[in-house]
Amino acid sequence: MDWKKNGFSYFAWLAYTLMAGCALFISAVCLVDRIFEKPAWIGIPVCAAFLALAALLVYLLHTICCVLPRPRGGKLIGIAVEGILLVAFVAAAVVIRSFSMDLAAEEATYYENAMVVSGQTIPQIAHGAVYLYLQLLHLTCMVFGNKMIACVWLQIVLQLAGGLFLYGAVRILSGSIAALSVFAFIGLSPYMLRESLTLSPRSLYLFLFSFVLFLLACLIRNRRRKALAFLSVGLLVGVIVYLDLQGSLLFLAAIAVLFGEDCEEKREEIRPVRVRLLNYLAVLFGGFLGLFGSLFADSCMSAKAYSNVLKAWWSIYTPKGFSLPATLQLPGKEAEIWLLIAGSFLVVLGVFSFWCRRKTERQSIWVFLVIALALGQCFQMTTASLAGFDLLYLFLVALTGTGIGDIFTREVLEQEDAQLAGSNDLPDEEPEEKKLPATQAEKTQESAEENLQETASEEIPKVTYLSNPLPLPRKHVRKKLEFDYEVPDDAEFDLTVSDEDDFDI
């Protein structure tokens, strides 16, 4: 999915550049101070050197990608390699979590509240995601018994399933490299490993958020759907917003309905702006219906007034002042410092790969999602149960993978191939005519016919046709017998024969 470059694109690139530059500068200072034990100001030229190296690397890789010929069956090979890598990541994630069960967190607050105990019920909690998670844990304990291991495996299944849905959504929005990067982070990173082994509603919310984002991405890719489909997905978005305010980020992702373009979409199939606006309004309207409908269902189930339920829900997410969500702590171990350097360098690659595309880009949607979620954390609009760091890291990984994928774009070559189609591949056939508007096409056809008539009258000599060589039918004329001997008019031709002449016997 591509976005046309406009003012918002360049604003997003500028914000991305500032974030990536700050991350690289902090990493360079940490490298100089902690490992080489040099003054911190030396980190400035080191950071500049890393920037120059990143620019050179992007230029070389993009140039090589554009120069090398496209292999036969390259698309099929890419799909096969992508599938193999995805299966390998899933298998590795399951194996790692299977051997890490002894590292499961000892926190049992959610487990104790969800256990099947005589006379114990699930407490009424205003936070929708927490209440739904406790109900799911309670159902698991009812099926498998009060076993902690069953609840942990539920966490693992939810996280990996959510990772697969998020992989599909990112693949539609930003390509294969970004999607594989996101799932690799979910399956192999130590942070997500700890999240899967700790009982919390974050894995459940990741699953629900990724599922709705995947459905939304499918609609964005196929905008020929009716507005009713967008309204249905909007209802699900409203339910996600009711569970936690982080679901409102889906409304921001839905802006791709207005500005996103599918690279495989034909020009005549692109929907007009009014149809796109109608689809986006359908998502917004469905979202409000889903949100207030969920609040109404909550008031009916809890037997409380609707206004009280609405106030309790809004009090959770009311801005409470500005403060940083976490204190910046530089890593102290050498391995962690080098890992921070590598991650910052990969993030910086996207700053320069933005210019590898002439008219389109894929980074803006993730930049806006990162900024919106970070602002929500700074204004304390997130809760302790769902702080939003997992989604923030996943958005950053998707942004980094998108930047790396843009290095290998072949936008220029694809345009040239489309222009030369029919002249190189099919030399015996005429190239396909360019599609023109109806009035312009008629004028062009009339002028071509007039030119053809003028050239025919000037260059071709006049032709004198021969008479018909075939015999034609003639009028019938009566003929008279004519002889050389003249017969008198009184000539007598009857001969008299005597009766005694018997010559004929």
Tab-separated table of C-alpha atoms in Angstrom, residues 88-341:
chain	number	residue	atom	x	y	z
A	88	ALA	CA	10.728	-20.754	10.853
A	89	PHE	CA	9.917	-17.760	13.062
A	90	VAL	CA	6.696	-19.371	14.309
A	91	ALA	CA	8.480	-22.635	15.105
A	92	ALA	CA	11.329	-20.809	16.856
A	93	ALA	CA	8.884	-18.757	18.921
A	94	VAL	CA	7.005	-21.862	20.080
A	95	VAL	CA	10.231	-23.723	20.944
A	96	ILE	CA	11.703	-20.789	22.865
A	97	ARG	CA	8.536	-20.367	24.911
A	98	SER	CA	8.299	-24.099	25.572
A	99	PHE	CA	11.774	-24.146	27.106
A	100	SER	CA	11.182	-20.921	29.046
A	101	MET	CA	8.203	-22.001	31.120
A	102	ASP	CA	10.290	-21.907	34.302
A	103	LEU	CA	10.713	-18.143	33.732
A	104	ALA	CA	6.980	-17.503	34.016
A	105	ALA	CA	6.308	-14.548	36.245
A	106	GLU	CA	5.126	-15.321	39.728
A	107	GLU	CA	2.568	-12.494	39.658
A	108	ALA	CA	-0.784	-14.214	40.208
A	109	THR	CA	-3.189	-11.305	40.716
A	110	TYR	CA	-5.202	-12.058	37.601
A	111	TYR	CA	-4.934	-15.789	38.195
A	112	GLU	CA	-6.286	-15.577	41.730
A	113	ASN	CA	-9.241	-13.460	40.615
A	114	ALA	CA	-10.037	-15.865	37.745
A	115	MET	CA	-9.753	-19.160	39.641
A	116	VAL	CA	-12.804	-21.374	39.922
A	117	VAL	CA	-13.533	-21.189	43.649
A	118	SER	CA	-16.803	-21.820	45.425
A	119	GLY	CA	-18.590	-18.551	46.128
A	120	GLN	CA	-16.097	-16.432	44.128
A	121	THR	CA	-17.175	-14.377	41.102
A	122	ILE	CA	-15.398	-12.071	38.709
A	123	PRO	CA	-15.367	-8.570	40.205
A	124	GLN	CA	-16.957	-5.705	38.275
A	125	ILE	CA	-14.116	-3.705	36.698
A	126	ALA	CA	-14.609	-0.520	34.705
A	127	HIS	CA	-11.699	-1.270	32.392
A	128	GLY	CA	-13.209	-3.363	29.599
A	129	ALA	CA	-10.046	-5.183	28.514
A	130	VAL	CA	-9.204	-6.291	32.067
A	131	TYR	CA	-12.754	-7.526	32.709
A	132	LEU	CA	-12.815	-9.482	29.418
A	133	TYR	CA	-9.390	-10.969	30.188
A	134	LEU	CA	-10.533	-12.166	33.616
A	135	GLN	CA	-13.573	-13.781	32.038
A	136	LEU	CA	-11.337	-15.574	29.518
A	137	LEU	CA	-8.996	-16.796	32.262
A	138	HIS	CA	-11.982	-17.969	34.289
A	139	LEU	CA	-13.260	-19.953	31.298
A	140	THR	CA	-9.805	-21.512	30.847
A	141	CYS	CA	-9.748	-22.573	34.498
A	142	MET	CA	-13.195	-24.076	34.117
A	143	VAL	CA	-12.077	-26.169	31.132
A	144	PHE	CA	-8.557	-27.215	32.187
A	145	GLY	CA	-8.804	-26.766	35.953
A	146	ASN	CA	-7.028	-24.252	38.125
A	147	LYS	CA	-3.669	-24.729	36.429
A	148	MET	CA	-1.257	-21.862	35.965
A	149	ILE	CA	0.410	-23.560	33.004
A	150	ALA	CA	-2.883	-23.557	31.038
A	151	CYS	CA	-3.233	-19.804	31.541
A	152	VAL	CA	0.343	-19.217	30.391
A	153	TRP	CA	-0.219	-21.254	27.234
A	154	LEU	CA	-3.333	-19.171	26.625
A	155	GLN	CA	-1.082	-16.104	26.751
A	156	ILE	CA	1.306	-17.666	24.226
A	157	VAL	CA	-1.452	-18.635	21.791
A	158	LEU	CA	-3.018	-15.175	21.971
A	159	GLN	CA	0.309	-13.436	21.422
A	160	LEU	CA	1.391	-15.555	18.439
A	161	ALA	CA	-2.071	-15.435	16.855
A	162	GLY	CA	-2.060	-11.666	17.259
A	163	GLY	CA	1.412	-11.598	15.738
A	164	LEU	CA	0.166	-13.459	12.652
A	165	PHE	CA	-2.736	-11.043	12.193
A	166	LEU	CA	-0.382	-8.103	12.671
A	167	TYR	CA	1.981	-9.670	10.138
A	168	GLY	CA	-0.839	-9.767	7.578
A	169	ALA	CA	-1.846	-6.173	8.260
A	170	VAL	CA	1.715	-4.824	8.034
A	171	ARG	CA	2.324	-6.835	4.863
A	172	ILE	CA	-0.618	-5.140	3.176
A	173	LEU	CA	0.310	-1.668	4.412
A	174	SER	CA	4.111	-1.716	4.147
A	175	GLY	CA	5.373	-4.853	2.430
A	176	SER	CA	6.971	-8.175	3.270
A	177	ILE	CA	10.194	-6.963	4.900
A	178	ALA	CA	8.335	-4.841	7.443
A	179	ALA	CA	5.884	-7.676	8.167
A	180	LEU	CA	8.645	-10.223	8.748
A	181	SER	CA	10.469	-7.741	10.978
A	182	VAL	CA	7.369	-7.286	13.138
A	183	PHE	CA	6.748	-10.993	13.588
A	184	ALA	CA	10.442	-11.674	14.228
A	185	PHE	CA	10.314	-9.104	17.025
A	186	ILE	CA	7.186	-10.711	18.494
A	187	GLY	CA	8.558	-14.227	18.316
A	188	LEU	CA	12.230	-13.760	19.183
A	189	SER	CA	12.701	-10.610	21.265
A	190	PRO	CA	13.253	-11.022	25.032
A	191	TYR	CA	10.684	-8.317	25.774
A	192	MET	CA	7.851	-10.123	23.987
A	193	LEU	CA	8.994	-13.396	25.523
A	194	ARG	CA	8.499	-11.923	29.007
A	195	GLU	CA	5.123	-10.543	27.934
A	196	SER	CA	3.935	-13.982	26.835
A	197	LEU	CA	4.953	-15.580	30.149
A	198	THR	CA	3.335	-12.898	32.321
A	199	LEU	CA	-0.407	-12.984	32.936
A	200	SER	CA	-1.798	-9.638	31.797
A	201	PRO	CA	-4.476	-8.406	29.371
A	202	ARG	CA	-1.813	-7.065	26.995
A	203	SER	CA	-1.630	-10.258	24.922
A	204	LEU	CA	-5.410	-10.414	24.581
A	205	TYR	CA	-5.602	-6.787	23.548
A	206	LEU	CA	-2.755	-7.268	21.055
A	207	PHE	CA	-4.707	-10.123	19.501
A	208	LEU	CA	-7.936	-8.106	19.213
A	209	PHE	CA	-6.177	-4.962	17.986
A	210	SER	CA	-4.218	-6.891	15.346
A	211	PHE	CA	-7.306	-8.750	14.154
A	212	VAL	CA	-9.311	-5.555	13.574
A	213	LEU	CA	-6.290	-3.853	11.984
A	214	PHE	CA	-5.968	-6.799	9.597
A	215	LEU	CA	-9.632	-6.519	8.585
A	216	LEU	CA	-9.227	-2.782	8.108
A	217	ALA	CA	-6.116	-3.288	5.967
A	218	CYS	CA	-7.991	-5.765	3.771
A	219	LEU	CA	-10.710	-3.183	3.192
A	220	ILE	CA	-8.138	-0.490	2.481
A	221	ARG	CA	-6.537	-2.696	-0.157
A	222	ASN	CA	-9.892	-3.519	-1.758
A	223	ARG	CA	-11.771	-0.221	-1.679
A	224	ARG	CA	-14.330	-1.523	-4.174
A	225	ARG	CA	-16.250	-2.872	-1.193
A	226	LYS	CA	-19.528	-1.226	-0.302
A	227	ALA	CA	-19.776	1.246	2.568
A	228	LEU	CA	-21.603	-1.415	4.578
A	229	ALA	CA	-18.374	-3.412	4.898
A	230	PHE	CA	-16.549	-0.352	6.252
A	231	LEU	CA	-19.430	0.245	8.661
A	232	SER	CA	-19.155	-3.335	9.957
A	233	VAL	CA	-15.429	-3.007	10.594
A	234	GLY	CA	-16.103	0.350	12.224
A	235	LEU	CA	-18.396	-1.388	14.720
A	236	LEU	CA	-15.496	-3.674	15.692
A	237	VAL	CA	-13.225	-0.642	16.030
A	238	GLY	CA	-15.726	0.888	18.442
A	239	VAL	CA	-15.699	-2.266	20.578
A	240	ILE	CA	-11.873	-2.162	20.673
A	241	VAL	CA	-12.025	1.490	21.752
A	242	TYR	CA	-14.423	0.527	24.545
A	243	LEU	CA	-11.985	-2.125	25.763
A	244	ASP	CA	-9.166	0.438	25.826
A	245	LEU	CA	-8.646	3.894	24.378
A	246	GLN	CA	-5.612	2.662	22.416
A	247	GLY	CA	-8.113	1.293	19.905
A	248	SER	CA	-8.703	4.861	18.705
A	249	LEU	CA	-5.398	4.486	16.862
A	250	LEU	CA	-7.339	2.384	14.374
A	251	PHE	CA	-9.219	5.507	13.288
A	252	LEU	CA	-5.854	7.036	12.474
A	253	ALA	CA	-4.812	3.942	10.520
A	254	ALA	CA	-8.105	4.111	8.606
A	255	ILE	CA	-6.957	7.394	7.026
A	256	ALA	CA	-5.262	5.155	4.466
A	257	VAL	CA	-8.771	4.646	3.061
A	258	LEU	CA	-8.557	8.255	1.855
A	259	PHE	CA	-4.960	8.517	0.678
A	260	GLY	CA	-3.607	4.991	0.288
A	261	GLU	CA	-3.165	3.412	-3.149
A	262	ASP	CA	-2.608	-0.225	-4.003
A	263	CYS	CA	0.440	-0.658	-6.235
A	264	GLU	CA	-1.405	-3.426	-8.123
A	265	GLU	CA	-4.589	-1.384	-8.541
A	266	LYS	CA	-5.431	-0.349	-12.084
A	267	ARG	CA	-5.888	3.344	-12.765
A	268	GLU	CA	-9.478	2.991	-13.960
A	269	GLU	CA	-10.410	1.101	-10.763
A	270	ILE	CA	-9.346	3.872	-8.375
A	271	ARG	CA	-12.331	5.189	-6.469
A	272	PRO	CA	-13.122	8.922	-6.614
A	273	VAL	CA	-12.496	11.069	-3.557
A	274	ARG	CA	-16.160	11.289	-2.556
A	275	VAL	CA	-16.427	7.475	-2.416
A	276	ARG	CA	-13.296	7.258	-0.276
A	277	LEU	CA	-14.635	9.932	2.049
A	278	LEU	CA	-17.915	8.053	2.346
A	279	ASN	CA	-16.055	4.866	3.276
A	280	TYR	CA	-14.018	6.656	5.934
A	281	LEU	CA	-17.122	8.296	7.380
A	282	ALA	CA	-18.705	4.838	7.493
A	283	VAL	CA	-15.765	3.636	9.614
A	284	LEU	CA	-16.120	6.626	11.956
A	285	PHE	CA	-19.877	6.235	12.268
A	286	GLY	CA	-19.561	2.510	12.897
A	287	GLY	CA	-16.904	3.198	15.514
A	288	PHE	CA	-19.159	5.544	17.472
A	289	LEU	CA	-22.009	3.056	17.237
A	290	GLY	CA	-19.770	0.270	18.513
A	291	LEU	CA	-18.409	2.378	21.373
A	292	PHE	CA	-21.728	3.672	22.702
A	293	GLY	CA	-23.399	0.342	22.025
A	294	SER	CA	-20.756	-1.409	24.151
A	295	LEU	CA	-21.258	1.130	26.931
A	296	PHE	CA	-25.011	0.525	26.772
A	297	ALA	CA	-24.486	-3.244	26.973
A	298	ASP	CA	-22.188	-2.678	29.971
A	299	SER	CA	-24.844	-0.633	31.731
A	300	CYS	CA	-27.462	-3.331	31.102
A	301	MET	CA	-25.235	-6.171	32.354
A	302	SER	CA	-24.090	-4.277	35.440
A	303	ALA	CA	-27.548	-2.809	36.154
A	304	LYS	CA	-26.127	0.707	36.382
A	305	ALA	CA	-27.179	3.968	34.833
A	306	TYR	CA	-25.783	4.642	31.377
A	307	SER	CA	-24.430	8.041	32.411
A	308	ASN	CA	-22.551	6.500	35.335
A	309	VAL	CA	-20.978	3.877	33.080
A	310	LEU	CA	-19.947	6.562	30.588
A	311	LYS	CA	-18.403	8.705	33.337
A	312	ALA	CA	-16.546	5.733	34.800
A	313	TRP	CA	-15.161	4.824	31.368
A	314	TRP	CA	-14.056	8.374	30.587
A	315	SER	CA	-12.476	8.888	34.008
A	316	ILE	CA	-9.998	6.126	33.229
A	317	TYR	CA	-8.658	7.874	30.126
A	318	THR	CA	-8.969	11.526	31.103
A	319	PRO	CA	-5.635	13.376	30.563
A	320	LYS	CA	-3.902	13.825	33.906
A	321	GLY	CA	-1.051	16.160	33.045
A	322	PHE	CA	2.160	15.831	31.096
A	323	SER	CA	4.946	13.511	32.224
A	324	LEU	CA	7.378	11.183	30.520
A	325	PRO	CA	6.079	7.605	30.533
A	326	ALA	CA	9.466	6.147	31.444
A	327	THR	CA	12.826	7.375	32.672
A	328	LEU	CA	15.603	7.125	30.103
A	329	GLN	CA	18.175	4.633	31.334
A	330	LEU	CA	21.219	3.924	29.217
A	331	PRO	CA	22.335	0.291	29.079
A	332	GLY	CA	25.413	-0.645	31.047
A	333	LYS	CA	26.437	-3.964	29.485
A	334	GLU	CA	28.609	-3.973	26.388
A	335	ALA	CA	26.325	-6.350	24.479
A	336	GLU	CA	23.303	-4.143	25.169
A	337	ILE	CA	25.173	-1.053	23.981
A	338	TRP	CA	26.146	-2.682	20.677
A	339	LEU	CA	22.569	-3.880	20.256
A	340	LEU	CA	21.353	-0.313	20.829
A	341	ILE	CA	23.832	0.958	18.216
